XYZ file of C-alpha atoms in Angstrom:
748
model
C -24.471 24.977 63.777
C -22.593 25.453 60.632
C -24.669 25.039 57.690
C -24.284 24.235 53.983
C -21.327 21.909 54.334
C -21.378 18.352 53.267
C -20.592 15.284 55.688
C -18.248 12.826 54.001
C -17.875 11.004 57.453
C -17.183 7.144 56.404
C -16.807 8.072 52.691
C -13.339 8.069 50.966
C -12.332 11.369 49.582
C -9.903 11.859 46.741
C -8.295 14.549 44.680
C -10.224 14.727 41.380
C -6.714 14.972 39.602
C -5.886 11.697 41.395
C -9.022 9.783 40.321
C -8.810 10.798 36.505
C -5.081 10.103 36.481
C -5.731 6.554 37.679
C -9.098 6.244 35.701
C -6.962 7.116 32.343
C -4.079 4.893 33.302
C -6.383 1.946 33.983
C -8.166 2.504 30.720
C -4.595 2.920 28.753
C -3.703 -0.240 30.229
C -6.787 -2.322 29.301
C -6.634 -1.383 25.896
C -3.127 -1.972 25.473
C -3.007 -5.251 27.320
C -6.374 -6.593 26.440
C -7.450 -5.181 23.245
C -5.244 -3.837 20.792
C -1.696 -5.689 20.842
C -1.063 -9.118 19.963
C 0.752 -11.032 22.560
C 4.210 -12.536 21.761
C 3.222 -16.283 22.658
C 0.271 -17.062 20.168
C 0.054 -13.547 18.167
C -3.518 -12.872 19.013
C -5.340 -10.339 20.565
C -8.123 -11.426 23.302
C -11.003 -11.508 21.079
C -9.079 -13.503 18.374
C -7.901 -15.897 20.830
C -11.474 -16.261 22.396
C -13.105 -16.946 19.142
C -10.212 -19.416 18.150
C -10.986 -21.217 21.546
C -14.825 -21.006 21.264
C -14.525 -22.646 17.923
C -12.657 -25.366 19.059
C -15.181 -25.926 22.251
C -17.856 -26.217 19.511
C -15.848 -28.943 17.720
C -15.256 -26.756 14.522
C -12.200 -28.619 13.600
C -11.004 -28.554 10.082
C -12.464 -32.191 9.760
C -16.310 -31.117 10.815
C -19.189 -29.801 9.339
C -18.960 -25.797 9.473
C -21.719 -23.909 11.540
C -23.625 -20.617 11.151
C -21.223 -17.697 12.105
C -24.025 -16.381 14.417
C -23.845 -19.575 16.497
C -20.326 -19.021 16.988
C -20.035 -15.529 17.861
C -23.021 -15.950 20.261
C -20.792 -18.326 22.222
C -17.841 -16.022 22.249
C -20.116 -13.131 23.301
C -22.022 -14.919 25.977
C -19.247 -17.052 27.314
C -15.754 -15.288 27.120
C -16.172 -11.792 25.482
C -18.988 -9.649 26.407
C -18.456 -6.902 23.943
C -20.437 -6.142 20.527
C -21.457 -9.064 18.348
C -20.458 -6.865 14.852
C -16.944 -5.888 16.509
C -16.578 -9.807 17.085
C -18.101 -11.041 13.883
C -15.521 -8.540 12.102
C -12.522 -10.131 14.058
C -13.454 -13.196 12.845
C -13.964 -12.573 9.144
C -10.625 -10.918 9.316
C -9.005 -14.273 10.317
C -10.990 -15.874 7.562
C -9.828 -13.450 4.526
C -6.974 -15.294 2.571
C -6.086 -11.924 1.442
C -5.780 -10.434 4.790
C -3.956 -13.426 6.728
C -1.075 -15.103 5.300
C -2.262 -18.334 6.734
C -6.237 -18.284 7.564
C -7.166 -19.419 11.145
C -10.790 -19.553 10.187
C -12.513 -21.405 7.079
C -15.266 -19.314 5.824
C -18.339 -20.666 3.849
C -20.063 -18.043 2.100
C -19.534 -14.398 1.188
C -16.715 -13.161 3.459
C -15.407 -9.990 1.447
C -13.162 -9.486 -1.173
C -10.060 -7.739 -1.683
C -11.430 -5.162 -3.629
C -13.904 -4.496 -0.682
C -12.966 -6.624 2.373
C -16.001 -4.858 4.093
C -18.539 -6.548 1.859
C -19.129 -9.771 3.717
C -22.245 -10.979 4.238
C -24.055 -10.815 7.946
C -23.058 -13.175 10.114
C -26.707 -15.375 9.761
C -25.512 -16.048 6.015
C -22.365 -17.370 6.630
C -20.778 -20.471 8.166
C -17.154 -21.270 9.775
C -14.906 -23.395 11.014
C -11.465 -23.812 11.749
C -8.661 -24.581 9.159
C -5.918 -26.945 9.555
C -3.300 -24.399 10.271
C -5.521 -23.545 13.663
C -4.164 -26.646 14.956
C -1.005 -25.148 15.455
C -2.427 -23.012 18.089
C -5.067 -25.378 19.786
C -3.622 -29.165 19.559
C -1.654 -28.984 22.670
C -4.391 -26.941 24.531
C -5.488 -29.893 26.850
C -2.009 -31.176 27.990
C -1.137 -28.768 30.834
C 0.545 -26.357 28.496
C -1.318 -23.117 29.498
C -2.534 -21.181 32.443
C -6.369 -20.892 32.737
C -8.329 -18.111 33.949
C -11.729 -17.365 34.914
C -14.023 -15.772 32.273
C -15.986 -12.608 32.926
C -18.332 -14.148 35.260
C -16.532 -16.619 36.843
C -18.669 -19.426 35.469
C -15.979 -21.121 32.834
C -12.616 -21.305 32.515
C -10.550 -19.640 29.239
C -6.887 -20.324 28.339
C -4.555 -17.124 29.121
C -2.457 -17.933 26.033
C -2.702 -20.514 23.418
C -0.020 -23.314 22.933
C 1.264 -22.116 19.463
C 3.532 -24.375 18.104
C 4.644 -21.828 15.529
C 5.641 -18.108 16.015
C 2.029 -17.005 14.402
C 2.921 -13.288 15.633
C 5.259 -13.100 12.551
C 3.295 -15.592 10.303
C 0.004 -13.613 10.125
C 1.315 -10.494 11.513
C -0.994 -7.941 13.347
C -2.155 -4.447 13.448
C -3.465 -2.076 16.152
C -3.813 1.314 17.978
C -3.680 1.540 21.659
C -3.092 4.700 23.781
C -0.163 6.229 23.098
C 1.611 3.328 20.712
C 0.726 1.132 17.954
C 1.657 -2.303 16.320
C 2.110 -2.993 12.487
C 3.515 -6.528 11.910
C 3.782 -7.570 8.554
C 3.015 -11.299 7.619
C 5.905 -13.636 7.019
C 6.822 -17.066 5.301
C 6.249 -19.815 7.252
C 9.264 -21.942 5.866
C 11.339 -18.999 6.425
C 10.472 -18.193 9.838
C 10.803 -21.755 10.956
C 14.094 -21.933 9.517
C 15.279 -18.857 11.417
C 13.813 -20.516 14.421
C 15.855 -23.431 13.924
C 18.982 -21.365 13.736
C 18.470 -19.257 16.800
C 17.326 -22.771 18.869
C 20.918 -24.005 17.777
C 22.621 -20.674 17.917
C 21.223 -18.698 20.713
C 23.593 -15.710 20.478
C 22.549 -15.475 16.813
C 22.410 -11.957 15.495
C 19.929 -10.401 13.233
C 21.740 -10.521 10.323
C 22.358 -13.996 10.866
C 18.401 -14.616 11.276
C 18.241 -12.369 8.018
C 19.838 -15.221 6.100
C 16.655 -17.131 6.464
C 13.907 -14.160 6.689
C 14.470 -12.207 3.364
C 11.545 -10.192 4.144
C 7.545 -10.093 4.578
C 5.479 -12.076 2.787
C 2.347 -10.717 1.794
C -0.873 -12.761 1.217
C -1.772 -10.775 -2.260
C 1.997 -11.155 -3.552
C 3.546 -8.119 -5.214
C 7.120 -7.055 -4.993
C 8.861 -5.719 -2.118
C 10.970 -3.344 -3.744
C 12.898 -1.810 -0.557
C 16.815 -2.402 -0.621
C 18.020 -5.374 1.383
C 19.746 -3.031 3.616
C 16.692 -1.276 4.622
C 14.936 -4.472 5.424
C 17.827 -5.914 7.507
C 17.837 -2.112 9.312
C 14.279 -2.569 9.628
C 14.558 -6.189 11.475
C 17.598 -4.539 13.456
C 15.604 -1.862 15.018
C 11.999 -3.357 15.143
C 10.583 -0.093 13.225
C 10.593 1.384 9.941
C 8.804 1.292 6.437
C 9.088 -0.896 3.221
C 7.737 -0.155 -0.132
C 5.603 -2.593 -2.065
C 4.846 -2.490 -5.612
C 2.057 -4.113 -7.461
C 3.225 -6.759 -10.158
C 2.157 -6.526 -13.565
C 2.828 -7.964 -17.302
C 2.407 -7.418 -20.872
C -0.308 -9.216 -22.732
C -1.237 -8.344 -26.158
C -0.069 -4.891 -25.934
C -2.192 -4.073 -23.003
C -0.917 -4.032 -19.281
C -2.248 -6.373 -16.909
C -1.952 -5.882 -12.992
C -2.062 -9.275 -11.328
C -0.830 -8.624 -7.705
C -1.628 -5.691 -5.552
C -0.157 -4.540 -2.532
C -1.209 -5.674 0.680
C -4.620 -4.037 1.603
C -4.997 -2.231 -1.565
C -8.239 -2.108 -3.372
C -8.253 -2.391 -7.321
C -11.381 -0.647 -7.434
C -9.737 2.332 -5.678
C -6.745 2.030 -7.999
C -8.996 2.263 -11.212
C -10.553 5.378 -9.757
C -7.359 6.805 -9.266
C -6.320 6.317 -12.782
C -9.599 7.261 -13.916
C -9.198 10.603 -12.223
C -6.288 11.427 -14.091
C -7.602 10.345 -17.243
C -10.524 12.702 -16.547
C -8.185 15.659 -15.834
C -6.512 14.980 -19.309
C -3.129 14.186 -17.242
C -2.919 10.606 -18.691
C -3.678 10.827 -22.448
C -1.647 7.686 -23.047
C -4.156 5.631 -21.673
C -7.022 4.566 -23.754
C -9.352 2.280 -21.602
C -9.333 0.628 -18.136
C -10.920 -2.596 -17.755
C -11.804 -4.714 -14.210
C -11.432 -8.600 -15.342
C -11.013 -10.003 -11.539
C -12.830 -12.951 -11.168
C -13.172 -16.084 -8.877
C -10.270 -17.599 -10.331
C -8.102 -14.344 -10.990
C -8.775 -12.181 -7.714
C -6.925 -9.473 -9.394
C -6.898 -8.599 -13.037
C -6.893 -4.931 -13.804
C -6.324 -4.110 -17.502
C -4.935 -0.789 -18.682
C -5.153 -0.347 -22.188
C -2.693 2.030 -23.898
C -3.453 4.711 -26.720
C -0.944 2.944 -29.032
C 1.787 0.490 -29.368
C 4.465 3.249 -29.251
C 3.672 4.306 -25.739
C 6.296 3.396 -23.104
C 4.744 0.809 -20.786
C 7.891 1.142 -18.569
C 7.440 4.844 -18.125
C 3.635 4.530 -17.821
C 3.846 2.232 -15.023
C 6.665 3.908 -13.361
C 4.082 7.274 -13.383
C 1.050 5.012 -11.977
C 3.256 3.550 -9.339
C 4.268 7.355 -8.166
C 0.687 8.627 -8.397
C -1.493 5.680 -7.438
C -1.680 2.773 -4.682
C -0.159 0.598 -7.052
C 2.820 1.263 -5.155
C 2.795 1.976 -1.133
C 4.805 2.670 1.657
C 4.117 -0.013 4.407
C 4.685 0.992 8.130
C 6.384 -1.719 10.272
C 6.531 -1.590 14.079
C 7.476 -4.949 16.283
C 5.333 -3.600 19.130
C 4.218 -6.539 20.860
C 3.487 -7.755 24.547
C 6.212 -9.694 25.865
C 6.542 -12.598 28.094
C 6.525 -10.137 31.126
C 3.317 -8.960 30.129
C 4.686 -5.548 29.218
C 4.580 -4.224 25.929
C 7.721 -3.105 23.801
C 9.428 -2.784 20.297
C 11.532 -6.037 19.455
C 14.074 -6.639 16.968
C 13.563 -9.727 14.826
C 16.041 -11.773 17.210
C 14.434 -10.614 20.612
C 10.960 -11.600 19.318
C 11.778 -14.980 17.794
C 13.603 -15.399 21.362
C 11.040 -14.741 23.255
C 8.808 -17.023 21.372
C 11.134 -19.766 21.560
C 11.492 -19.571 25.257
C 7.334 -19.693 25.567
C 7.550 -22.507 23.209
C 10.399 -24.147 25.273
C 8.489 -23.786 28.329
C 5.045 -24.981 26.639
C 7.027 -28.274 25.466
C 8.285 -28.701 28.853
C 5.012 -28.722 30.461
C 3.612 -30.935 27.856
C 6.063 -33.499 28.463
C 6.165 -33.123 31.981
C 2.122 -33.346 32.015
C 2.647 -36.608 29.764
C 5.149 -38.039 32.303
C 2.708 -37.241 35.075
C 0.067 -39.362 33.588
C 2.211 -42.119 32.308
C 3.456 -42.584 36.192
C -0.066 -42.571 37.384
C -1.072 -45.028 34.782
C 1.899 -47.094 35.891
C 1.183 -46.844 39.632
C -2.728 -47.978 38.913
C -1.244 -51.310 36.925
C 0.950 -52.396 39.681
C -2.134 -51.999 41.535
C -4.126 -54.476 39.161
C -1.274 -56.768 38.687
C -1.535 -57.728 42.388
C -5.506 -58.168 42.124
C -4.631 -60.110 39.186
C -2.278 -62.272 41.289
C -4.839 -62.538 43.851
C -8.203 -62.362 42.067
C -10.284 -64.646 44.543
C -9.209 -62.887 47.501
C -9.961 -59.432 45.744
C -13.539 -60.771 44.622
C -14.218 -62.098 48.187
C -13.353 -58.731 49.651
C -15.331 -56.898 47.481
C -18.221 -59.137 47.884
C -17.994 -59.708 51.725
C -16.514 -56.794 53.320
C -18.662 -53.566 54.224
C -15.608 -51.416 53.580
C -13.840 -52.940 50.826
C -11.472 -50.413 50.258
C -9.702 -50.232 53.670
C -9.645 -54.102 53.552
C -7.863 -53.953 50.006
C -5.327 -51.449 51.363
C -4.410 -53.378 54.325
C -4.379 -57.087 52.780
C -2.469 -56.046 49.659
C -0.268 -52.993 50.685
C -2.201 -50.792 48.288
C -2.159 -47.365 47.893
C -5.737 -45.157 48.003
C -5.469 -44.887 44.387
C -4.740 -48.211 43.386
C -7.647 -49.668 45.510
C -9.935 -46.794 43.970
C -9.236 -48.187 40.469
C -9.679 -51.864 41.407
C -13.165 -50.971 42.988
C -14.236 -48.968 39.825
C -13.807 -51.935 37.552
C -16.631 -54.223 37.515
C -16.543 -57.586 38.784
C -16.896 -59.268 34.888
C -14.048 -56.806 34.003
C -11.941 -57.759 37.046
C -12.205 -61.424 36.382
C -10.978 -60.622 32.991
C -7.676 -59.187 33.860
C -4.733 -60.649 31.958
C -1.312 -60.638 33.065
C 0.280 -60.489 29.672
C -1.760 -57.316 28.720
C -0.844 -55.519 31.815
C 2.564 -56.285 31.642
C 2.945 -55.178 28.244
C 1.334 -52.066 28.789
C 3.717 -51.715 31.650
C 6.759 -52.066 29.311
C 4.991 -49.549 26.828
C 4.403 -47.052 29.459
C 7.905 -47.722 31.134
C 9.882 -46.855 27.957
C 7.906 -43.906 27.467
C 8.661 -42.855 31.009
C 12.112 -43.167 30.464
C 12.226 -41.549 27.102
C 10.308 -38.174 28.488
C 12.523 -38.188 31.709
C 15.586 -38.149 29.240
C 14.179 -35.684 27.320
C 13.319 -33.307 30.362
C 16.792 -33.808 32.236
C 18.642 -32.922 28.785
C 18.586 -29.655 27.215
C 19.946 -30.942 24.108
C 17.361 -33.495 23.659
C 14.388 -31.065 24.288
C 15.871 -28.404 21.880
C 15.887 -31.329 19.151
C 12.406 -32.354 19.724
C 11.179 -28.886 19.279
C 13.254 -28.485 16.213
C 12.076 -31.483 14.832
C 8.410 -30.538 15.550
C 8.910 -26.988 13.888
C 10.266 -28.730 10.707
C 7.221 -30.977 10.497
C 4.752 -28.139 10.832
C 6.702 -26.103 8.516
C 6.502 -29.019 5.743
C 2.830 -29.550 6.611
C 1.564 -26.214 6.590
C 4.125 -24.226 4.836
C 4.330 -23.045 1.163
C 6.533 -20.923 -1.124
C 6.965 -17.139 -0.962
C 4.433 -14.801 -2.839
C 6.307 -11.485 -2.439
C 8.845 -11.342 -4.550
C 11.884 -9.228 -3.362
C 13.043 -7.010 -6.170
C 15.611 -3.929 -5.524
C 14.112 -0.995 -7.380
C 14.360 2.569 -7.317
C 11.362 4.592 -6.092
C 8.870 5.351 -8.825
C 8.901 8.851 -10.306
C 5.880 10.884 -11.428
C 6.463 11.884 -15.292
C 6.464 15.469 -16.161
C 3.186 16.612 -17.615
C 4.684 17.466 -21.199
C 5.713 13.667 -20.724
C 2.570 12.514 -20.299
C 1.255 13.989 -23.354
C 1.627 12.458 -27.081
C 3.465 15.006 -29.377
C 0.857 14.870 -31.831
C 0.993 17.958 -34.236
C -1.331 20.767 -33.310
C -2.354 24.341 -34.464
C -3.286 26.879 -31.814
C -5.462 29.250 -33.027
C -5.944 32.912 -31.386
C -8.998 34.969 -31.819
C -9.114 39.236 -31.865
C -11.000 38.812 -28.570
C -8.406 36.451 -27.154
C -10.313 33.256 -27.523
C -7.875 30.210 -27.750
C -8.507 26.771 -29.010
C -6.363 23.594 -30.295
C -6.849 21.994 -33.454
C -5.060 18.416 -34.625
C -2.924 18.594 -37.334
C -1.038 21.241 -39.453
C -3.558 21.397 -42.369
C -5.930 23.154 -40.926
C -6.876 26.574 -42.254
C -7.190 28.946 -39.019
C -8.800 31.836 -41.149
C -11.745 29.298 -42.128
C -13.026 28.529 -38.884
C -16.111 29.776 -37.275
C -15.884 32.546 -34.856
C -18.304 34.259 -32.586
C -19.901 37.389 -33.737
C -17.995 40.115 -33.765
C -14.782 38.293 -33.403
C -12.666 36.804 -35.910
C -8.965 35.295 -36.532
C -5.860 36.943 -35.389
C -2.991 34.497 -35.017
C -1.975 30.833 -35.411
C 0.801 28.654 -34.395
C 1.676 25.275 -35.391
C 3.614 22.762 -33.092
C 3.117 19.877 -30.714
C 0.556 18.892 -28.071
C 3.265 18.539 -25.544
C 4.497 21.908 -25.760
C 3.813 25.214 -24.285
C 1.833 27.799 -26.304
C 3.022 31.345 -25.312
C 0.778 34.385 -25.822
C 1.993 37.779 -25.789
C -0.610 40.746 -24.850
C -0.432 44.394 -25.468
C 1.456 45.262 -22.416
C 4.362 43.182 -23.319
C 3.928 40.369 -21.061
C 3.983 36.504 -22.088
C 1.553 33.816 -20.659
C 2.222 30.102 -21.020
C -0.554 27.629 -21.279
C -0.013 23.962 -22.104
C -1.198 23.382 -26.036
C -3.035 20.143 -24.786
C -5.156 21.920 -22.128
C -7.010 24.073 -24.707
C -10.342 23.305 -25.750
C -10.702 21.698 -29.316
C -11.146 23.405 -32.501
C -14.582 21.983 -32.839
C -15.653 24.695 -30.789
C -14.942 28.334 -30.641
C -12.408 27.939 -27.873
C -12.304 29.460 -24.302
C -11.342 33.422 -23.391
C -7.939 33.281 -22.253
C -8.881 35.788 -19.475
C -10.862 32.497 -17.817
C -7.276 30.897 -16.766
C -4.930 33.796 -17.178
C -4.889 37.113 -15.257
C -3.837 39.971 -18.030
C -3.904 43.533 -16.995
C -7.009 45.617 -17.204
C -7.614 46.672 -20.611
C -4.859 44.448 -22.208
C -5.525 42.768 -25.321
C -3.760 39.668 -27.034
C -1.014 40.595 -29.784
C -0.079 36.825 -30.979
C 1.138 33.489 -29.953
C 4.081 31.280 -30.194
C 4.674 27.365 -29.489
C 7.681 25.472 -29.780
C 10.563 24.050 -27.761
C 12.844 25.788 -25.048
C 15.318 26.485 -27.265
C 13.583 27.759 -30.312
C 13.995 31.489 -31.186
C 11.584 34.218 -31.647
C 11.382 38.047 -32.619
C 9.536 40.208 -30.419
C 9.103 43.985 -31.266
C 6.974 47.098 -31.256
C 5.711 49.536 -34.042
C 8.196 52.147 -32.544
C 10.986 50.323 -34.365
C 12.480 48.519 -31.589
C 12.652 44.524 -30.595
C 15.108 41.808 -30.072
C 15.552 38.067 -30.438
C 14.675 35.785 -27.257
C 14.427 32.410 -26.558
C 11.064 30.845 -26.144
C 12.095 29.110 -22.836
C 12.762 32.663 -21.330
C 8.897 33.403 -22.251
C 7.515 30.716 -20.106
C 5.929 31.454 -16.959
C 3.673 29.321 -14.666
C 2.013 32.363 -13.102
C -1.493 33.361 -14.083
C -0.321 36.976 -14.653
C 2.603 36.080 -16.790
C 5.802 37.617 -17.171
C 7.016 41.121 -18.709
C 9.425 40.564 -21.450
C 8.931 43.241 -23.835
C 9.015 46.815 -22.640
C 6.528 48.908 -24.693
C 7.190 52.503 -25.372
C 4.611 54.900 -24.676
C 1.890 54.956 -27.355
C 3.409 51.810 -28.898
C 1.757 48.958 -30.353
C 2.950 45.231 -29.673
C 3.635 43.709 -33.281
C 2.814 39.874 -33.460
C 5.422 37.627 -32.525
C 7.305 35.810 -35.012
C 9.157 32.525 -34.874
C 13.057 32.515 -36.088
C 15.037 30.197 -37.747
C 18.720 31.786 -36.895
C 20.875 29.630 -39.346
C 23.476 31.353 -41.161
C 22.485 34.055 -43.497
C 19.202 34.252 -41.526
C 17.706 37.798 -42.682
C 15.482 40.201 -40.433
C 12.809 41.827 -42.642
C 10.744 44.884 -41.575
C 8.427 47.073 -43.499
C 7.571 50.982 -42.208
C 3.932 52.181 -42.618
C 5.297 54.193 -45.701
C 5.802 51.201 -47.626
C 9.641 50.897 -47.110
C 11.324 47.560 -46.749
C 14.830 47.019 -44.561
C 16.569 43.942 -44.836
C 19.877 43.111 -42.424
C 21.533 40.043 -41.041
C 19.601 38.818 -38.038
C 23.040 38.395 -36.097
C 23.053 42.067 -35.947
C 19.986 41.906 -33.763
C 20.794 40.892 -29.918
C 19.255 38.102 -28.053
C 17.706 39.125 -24.695
C 15.795 37.636 -21.929
C 13.551 41.227 -21.855
C 13.653 44.535 -22.386
C 13.096 47.256 -24.891
C 15.458 45.801 -27.415
C 17.543 47.448 -30.148
C 16.271 49.713 -32.879
C 15.071 47.429 -35.934
C 13.729 50.012 -38.298
C 14.080 53.788 -38.541
C 11.120 55.184 -37.341
C 10.744 58.974 -36.799
C 10.476 59.583 -33.298
C 8.412 63.091 -33.691
C 6.210 61.297 -36.731
C 5.819 58.464 -34.483
C 4.421 60.279 -31.848
C 2.216 62.105 -34.389
C 1.138 58.816 -35.705
C 2.614 59.459 -39.411
C 5.529 56.805 -39.212
C 5.600 53.426 -37.599
C 7.111 49.959 -38.226
C 4.115 48.003 -39.790
C 5.368 44.232 -39.847
C 8.630 42.610 -39.006
C 9.802 38.829 -39.781
C 12.539 36.722 -39.947
C 13.244 34.885 -43.140
C 16.074 32.040 -43.152
C 18.769 31.480 -45.663
C 17.886 31.108 -49.202
C 14.277 31.663 -48.403
C 11.177 33.989 -49.358
C 9.203 36.907 -48.339
C 5.815 37.062 -48.712
C 4.167 40.501 -48.630
C 0.672 40.685 -48.022
C -1.316 43.891 -48.833
C -5.103 43.325 -48.841
C -6.245 40.358 -50.835
C -3.015 40.609 -52.690
C 0.322 39.034 -52.165
C 3.793 39.223 -53.767
C 6.793 37.042 -52.981
C 10.130 38.347 -53.006
C 12.827 35.808 -53.246
C 16.260 36.109 -52.011
C 17.830 37.434 -54.854
C 15.055 40.075 -55.031
C 15.517 40.784 -51.159
C 19.280 42.243 -51.884
C 18.061 45.547 -53.407
C 16.288 46.145 -49.956
C 19.285 44.881 -47.883
C 20.807 47.795 -45.625
C 22.253 48.529 -41.887
C 19.796 47.795 -39.040
C 17.944 50.849 -37.866
C 17.801 52.352 -41.392
C 14.935 52.784 -43.377
C 15.443 50.395 -46.264
C 14.033 51.244 -49.827
C 10.541 51.667 -50.979
C 8.515 48.633 -52.338
C 6.846 48.782 -55.857
C 3.966 50.932 -56.365
C 0.591 49.275 -55.252
C 2.608 47.492 -52.378
C 3.383 50.357 -50.218
C 0.257 49.797 -47.775
C 1.514 46.735 -46.534
C -0.858 44.694 -44.217
C 1.611 41.700 -43.361
C 4.779 40.082 -44.153
C 5.865 36.521 -43.367
C 8.787 34.040 -44.373
C 7.574 31.803 -47.358
């Protein structure tokens, strides 16, 4: 006998792959059809439909007294939706939030969240709810034979498969959901616009999407704001059923401040303020002075942005905020719904409204047929009651004397079973009170109604007219004006970093050990600032806060740092080595600041140098860029700004006290390199350390030269410089005795 083998006799065997495939497919279809996607008929998901129906069964109409939400949720999960109470309550809250639903279905009493924090609603034991007047468009025809009824989860009750929606709620309130392999994102729309489109499609069944877009100009969000997508993009979205839209906050000027009054759908005002505050902390938004949230019950959205001064361009500032915060956001649209055939698919606008109109037409037809059947049944009974009235004495006798009065009545007066039943259901005293006039009046009234209903059911034109009139009446009753304005605007662009910085004057100060700082204004005396022990003043440059400061090191590399990012001169600054990566052993030689087209003079004490554009020295690399080639044994001289007007002069002084002046136009303008010879430095003496170019500068036309020797200064006017004028690369002429040991020279 073989052992170790299982006996599966009588047990179904199935491959694991087949089982898992079927299980996953079943789960996927459950999520798609019974949880995540709305139905085109009523625009509701199963949990939402069950909440609305349960509330109607509890008598929570718009005119009734609200009940505790916990009572409603208990009814929903106990009778129709056997799932979590918290998820059910959240679905109920969503239908009550006027900032989430364009036309709320639930009227909530208490704390039901806010636009700033939709999840801040109170627990269900603290809130109360009832249905809104709009909910009547979903429920008013429920008991009129309009829907199919299904057994609930335990088979003890019946629930509607769909609600008989009188309006296309799928478009009015929209919806979103994530299923398995698909999702839906339907934006809300304006009731009056959608109603007009439905009427147009009802009258013109083959109307194109473009024709319907004449009525529906775009989504209409409950929070308002501006829809800035071009009309052609909106039309293309409705044509395909998918796409994206750009929605922008609405703002206005108020006493020089910016006041944001409307936010895009599902955007938190608190998050927007956090985003702006983060830019302010990072010094990326210097034109904003303050932020305030003044939102209250009367003004659900009121965000105040205070500019630093009245010179700030508010339009440019808001364009930057639109590009960098949630004040402008992209809304994804995917018109994916469950159709009348029970299958999910993406529909265009015409298909979606067409399917709903087909459902509505069938609903109205079933409602009319149900009423017609009721009317005919009543007329049939009235015929029997009239016979009873005309033979009242005999009818009373039969009822009193016969053991089986029903068959006796049927045979005596040729009545049907239902007619005889109706007579017997009347008490004798009521039977005696039957009046021919009242019976015949009711017969005439019901006969007229029967004929009218029959005519409508037999005529497609009359049926369409009835549907059109009902849609128009509901649109007039529940409709309102458009909240989201459609304004075609270009996409916002973030401002350049320099454009965000005010152009206030600053002085950038560099110390001998490479510490940098920025002082407001040009009146500061950099030499008088405090420095760390063993450190001192090296160089300073005057410019504006929105310019780049260029630092030149001893290896000839240039580094760029935004001036507004440097620490304040109230302190002793920060080391440049913390934000830059200079070569090992390199020290900083000087600093420049100005516009990219400004010129400067770069040189080494070997006597070589060139003119350069400041823009060619800019680098976003922490390691800088090599601009000045430094010969072996040479030292980089402090870079100097150069005003190259007609008649500008390059002035160079040697270590022996010689001063040479020549026209600045004789010196080339380069982007990088060693440059040309400026001063006649003897190569052998330079190698021995006995000769060098001590300083160099550029003197504008008609300007003066300031010579600094120790603590003494001497000013040479333009006519005095003529004595020192020579050809480039010469040695010039000696300065007067006592002034031949020069520390520095600069234009005065």
